[in-house]
Amino acid sequence: MVIVVTGAAGQLGQSLQHVAQKFTDIEWVFCDSATLDITDASSTQELFLQKKPNYCINAAAYTAVDKAESESEKAYLINATGPENLAKICAKFGTTLIHISTDFVFDGTQTTPYVETDPTAPLGIYGASKLAGELAIQQHGNAYYIIRTSWVYSPFGNNFMKTMLRLAAERDSLSIVNDQIGTPTNALDLAVALIELIQKDNTMEVHPYGIYHYSNEGQCSWFEFAKAIFEKNTITIPVQPITSDQFPTPANRPAYSVMDKAKIKRNFDIAILDWKESLLTL
């Protein structure tokens, strides 16, 4: 089996590289933006001609939520045009596309976990560009899984956990938003789940293609997440809860973006750890 992974230098890409070492029966083709630009259809097709992948995991994304408000063209190019290119090329080569999307496609007005069929209404450019990517894949793709995830962190790249640990070393106290509720996702858990999905999909006669939600189980606020990070890493620092209004950002964020994982558990029998149980120490 040949699996192409785009965005290999990002959090999920690096997590997949870490986990992939255990799966030696798979030929992994890890591509960062320097080796594969998914916005360039011809060079992407060239790679597919050469490698003939069975699966493509698209972990390439523009993820700077606030910066996207002033860089909308770049966000849409990477998050919408790129996935459209991949969907068309995957369809041409008979490759199954696994595309990573986000909880930010929702507006956060619900108070119960979002299911895959709930209406989308992104609040900012990042969410809107990711939704455009989803729609492009549905329009041009053939065999695809769109996996929405949330609050991703890992030992790699930049993320909330690393930021909290850095700030705790620099400051005497911290103020963290307490009115945005979601679910942290350990990227290593997500990487394992994606490989498990591929292995099971590979043995299925009928493939349940479509949109899926995956994060760790449970929910918390950013404030609660920060407190748990410090506790797990035995760091003592005063942390104050604040509202989103007290910490304005260029992009609005959903107040509630917990996702229901029943579909992925039902169709692929994937076990999902609670976010607290899976919390990393760095």
Coordinates of N, CA, C and O in Angstrom, one line a residue, residues 138-208:
Q138 N -16.4 17.4 -2.2 CA -17.7 16.8 -2.4 C -18.1 16.9 -3.9 O -18.7 16.0 -4.4
Q139 N -17.8 18.1 -4.5 CA -18.1 18.3 -5.9 C -17.3 17.5 -6.9 O -17.8 17.0 -7.8
H140 N -16.0 17.5 -6.6 CA -15.0 16.9 -7.6 C -14.5 15.6 -7.2 O -13.9 14.9 -8.0
G141 N -14.6 15.2 -5.9 CA -14.0 13.9 -5.5 C -14.9 12.7 -5.8 O -16.1 12.8 -6.1
N142 N -14.3 11.6 -5.6 CA -15.0 10.3 -5.9 C -15.0 9.5 -4.6 O -16.0 9.4 -3.9
A143 N -13.8 9.0 -4.2 CA -13.6 8.3 -2.9 C -12.9 9.2 -1.9 O -11.8 9.5 -2.1
Y144 N -13.7 9.6 -0.9 CA -13.1 10.6 0.0 C -13.7 10.5 1.4 O -14.8 10.1 1.6
Y145 N -12.8 10.8 2.4 CA -13.2 11.0 3.8 C -12.8 12.3 4.2 O -11.6 12.7 4.1
I146 N -13.7 13.2 4.7 CA -13.4 14.5 5.2 C -13.5 14.3 6.7 O -14.5 14.0 7.3
I147 N -12.4 14.6 7.4 CA -12.3 14.4 8.9 C -12.2 15.7 9.5 O -11.1 16.4 9.4
R148 N -13.2 16.2 10.2 CA -13.2 17.4 11.0 C -12.6 17.1 12.3 O -13.0 16.2 13.0
T149 N -11.6 17.9 12.7 CA -11.1 17.8 14.1 C -11.0 19.2 14.8 O -11.4 20.2 14.2
S150 N -10.5 19.2 16.0 CA -10.5 20.4 16.7 C -9.3 20.6 17.7 O -8.8 19.5 18.2
W151 N -8.9 21.8 18.0 CA -8.0 22.1 19.1 C -6.8 21.2 19.1 O -6.4 20.6 20.1
V152 N -6.1 21.0 17.9 CA -5.1 20.1 17.8 C -3.8 20.5 18.4 O -3.4 21.7 18.3
Y153 N -3.2 19.6 19.2 CA -1.9 19.9 19.8 C -1.0 18.7 19.7 O -1.5 17.6 19.4
S154 N 0.3 18.8 19.9 CA 1.2 17.7 19.7 C 2.6 18.2 20.2 O 2.8 19.3 20.6
P155 N 3.6 17.2 20.2 CA 5.0 17.7 20.6 C 5.6 18.5 19.4 O 6.7 19.0 19.6
F156 N 4.9 18.6 18.3 CA 5.5 19.2 17.1 C 4.9 20.5 16.8 O 3.7 20.8 17.1
G157 N 5.6 21.4 16.1 CA 5.1 22.7 15.6 C 4.6 23.6 16.7 O 5.0 23.5 17.8
N158 N 3.7 24.5 16.3 CA 3.2 25.5 17.2 C 1.8 25.1 17.6 O 1.0 24.8 16.7
N159 N 1.4 25.2 18.9 CA 0.1 24.9 19.3 C -0.2 25.5 20.7 O 0.8 26.0 21.3
F160 N -1.4 25.4 21.2 CA -1.8 26.0 22.4 C -1.0 25.4 23.6 O -0.5 26.2 24.5
M161 N -0.8 24.1 23.6 CA 0.0 23.6 24.7 C 1.4 24.2 24.8 O 1.9 24.6 25.9
K162 N 2.1 24.2 23.7 CA 3.4 24.8 23.7 C 3.5 26.2 24.1 O 4.4 26.7 24.8
T163 N 2.5 27.0 23.6 CA 2.4 28.4 23.9 C 2.2 28.6 25.4 O 2.8 29.4 26.1
M164 N 1.3 27.8 26.0 CA 1.1 27.8 27.5 C 2.3 27.5 28.3 O 2.7 28.2 29.2
L165 N 3.1 26.5 27.9 CA 4.3 26.1 28.6 C 5.4 27.2 28.5 O 6.1 27.5 29.4
R166 N 5.4 27.8 27.3 CA 6.4 28.9 27.1 C 6.0 30.2 27.9 O 6.8 30.7 28.6
L167 N 4.7 30.5 27.9 CA 4.3 31.7 28.7 C 4.4 31.5 30.2 O 4.7 32.4 30.9
A168 N 4.2 30.2 30.6 CA 4.4 29.9 32.0 C 5.8 30.1 32.5 O 6.0 30.5 33.7
A169 N 6.7 29.9 31.6 CA 8.1 30.1 31.9 C 8.5 31.6 31.9 O 9.5 32.0 32.5
E170 N 7.7 32.4 31.2 CA 8.1 33.8 31.0 C 7.3 34.8 31.9 O 7.8 35.9 32.2
R171 N 6.2 34.4 32.4 CA 5.3 35.3 33.2 C 5.0 34.8 34.6 O 5.2 33.6 34.9
D172 N 4.5 35.7 35.4 CA 4.1 35.4 36.8 C 2.7 34.9 36.9 O 2.4 34.1 37.9
S173 N 1.9 35.2 36.0 CA 0.5 34.8 36.0 C -0.1 34.9 34.6 O 0.5 35.5 33.7
L174 N -1.2 34.2 34.3 CA -1.8 34.1 33.0 C -3.3 34.3 33.1 O -3.9 33.9 34.1
S175 N -3.9 34.9 32.0 CA -5.3 35.1 31.9 C -5.8 34.3 30.6 O -5.3 34.6 29.5
I176 N -6.7 33.4 30.8 CA -7.1 32.5 29.7 C -8.6 32.5 29.5 O -9.3 32.5 30.4
V177 N -9.0 32.6 28.2 CA -10.4 32.6 27.8 C -11.2 31.4 28.4 O -10.7 30.2 28.2
N178 N -12.3 31.6 29.0 CA -13.1 30.6 29.7 C -14.5 30.4 29.1 O -15.2 29.6 29.6
D179 N -14.8 31.1 28.0 CA -16.2 31.0 27.5 C -16.2 30.4 26.0 O -17.2 30.6 25.3
Q180 N -15.1 29.8 25.6 CA -15.1 29.0 24.4 C -14.9 27.5 24.8 O -13.9 27.2 25.4
I181 N -15.9 26.7 24.4 CA -15.9 25.3 24.8 C -15.6 24.4 23.6 O -16.3 24.6 22.5
G182 N -14.7 23.5 23.7 CA -14.4 22.6 22.6 C -13.7 21.3 23.2 O -13.8 21.1 24.4
T183 N -13.0 20.6 22.3 CA -12.3 19.4 22.7 C -10.8 19.4 22.2 O -10.6 19.5 21.0
P184 N -9.8 19.4 23.1 CA -8.5 19.2 22.6 C -8.3 17.9 21.9 O -8.9 16.9 22.3
T185 N -7.4 17.9 20.9 CA -7.1 16.6 20.2 C -5.6 16.4 20.1 O -4.9 17.2 19.6
N186 N -5.2 15.3 20.7 CA -3.8 14.9 20.6 C -3.6 14.4 19.2 O -4.1 13.4 18.7
A187 N -2.7 15.1 18.4 CA -2.4 14.8 17.0 C -1.9 13.4 16.8 O -2.1 12.8 15.8
L188 N -1.2 12.8 17.8 CA -0.7 11.5 17.7 C -1.9 10.5 17.8 O -1.9 9.5 17.0
D189 N -3.0 10.8 18.6 CA -4.2 10.0 18.5 C -4.9 10.0 17.2 O -5.3 9.0 16.7
L190 N -4.9 11.2 16.6 CA -5.6 11.4 15.3 C -4.8 10.7 14.3 O -5.4 10.0 13.4
A191 N -3.5 10.7 14.3 CA -2.7 10.0 13.3 C -2.9 8.5 13.4 O -3.1 7.9 12.3
V192 N -3.0 7.9 14.6 CA -3.3 6.5 14.7 C -4.7 6.2 14.2 O -4.9 5.2 13.5
A193 N -5.7 7.1 14.5 CA -7.0 6.9 14.0 C -7.1 6.9 12.5 O -7.9 6.1 11.9
L194 N -6.4 7.8 11.9 CA -6.4 7.8 10.4 C -5.8 6.6 9.8 O -6.3 6.0 8.8
I195 N -4.7 6.0 10.4 CA -4.2 4.8 9.8 C -5.1 3.6 10.1 O -5.3 2.8 9.2
E196 N -5.8 3.6 11.2 CA -6.8 2.6 11.5 C -7.9 2.7 10.5 O -8.4 1.6 10.0
L197 N -8.4 3.9 10.2 CA -9.5 4.1 9.2 C -9.0 3.5 7.8 O -9.8 2.8 7.2
I198 N -7.8 3.8 7.4 CA -7.3 3.4 6.1 C -7.2 1.8 6.1 O -7.7 1.2 5.1
Q199 N -6.7 1.2 7.1 CA -6.6 -0.2 7.2 C -8.0 -0.9 7.1 O -8.1 -1.9 6.4
K200 N -8.9 -0.3 7.8 CA -10.3 -0.9 7.7 C -11.0 -0.6 6.4 O -11.7 -1.5 5.9
D201 N -10.8 0.6 5.9 CA -11.4 0.9 4.6 C -10.8 0.0 3.5 O -11.6 -0.4 2.6
N202 N -9.6 -0.3 3.6 CA -8.9 -1.2 2.6 C -9.5 -2.6 2.5 O -9.4 -3.2 1.5
T203 N -10.2 -3.0 3.6 CA -10.8 -4.4 3.6 C -12.3 -4.3 3.3 O -12.9 -5.4 3.2
M204 N -12.9 -3.1 3.2 CA -14.3 -3.0 3.0 C -14.7 -3.2 1.6 O -14.1 -2.7 0.7
E205 N -15.9 -3.9 1.4 CA -16.4 -4.0 0.0 C -17.2 -2.7 -0.3 O -17.2 -2.2 -1.4
V206 N -18.0 -2.2 0.7 CA -18.7 -1.0 0.5 C -18.1 0.0 1.4 O -18.0 -0.2 2.6
H207 N -17.7 1.2 0.9 CA -17.0 2.2 1.6 C -17.9 3.3 2.1 O -18.6 3.9 1.2
P208 N -17.9 3.6 3.4 CA -18.8 4.6 3.9 C -18.2 6.0 3.8 O -17.9 6.7 4.8

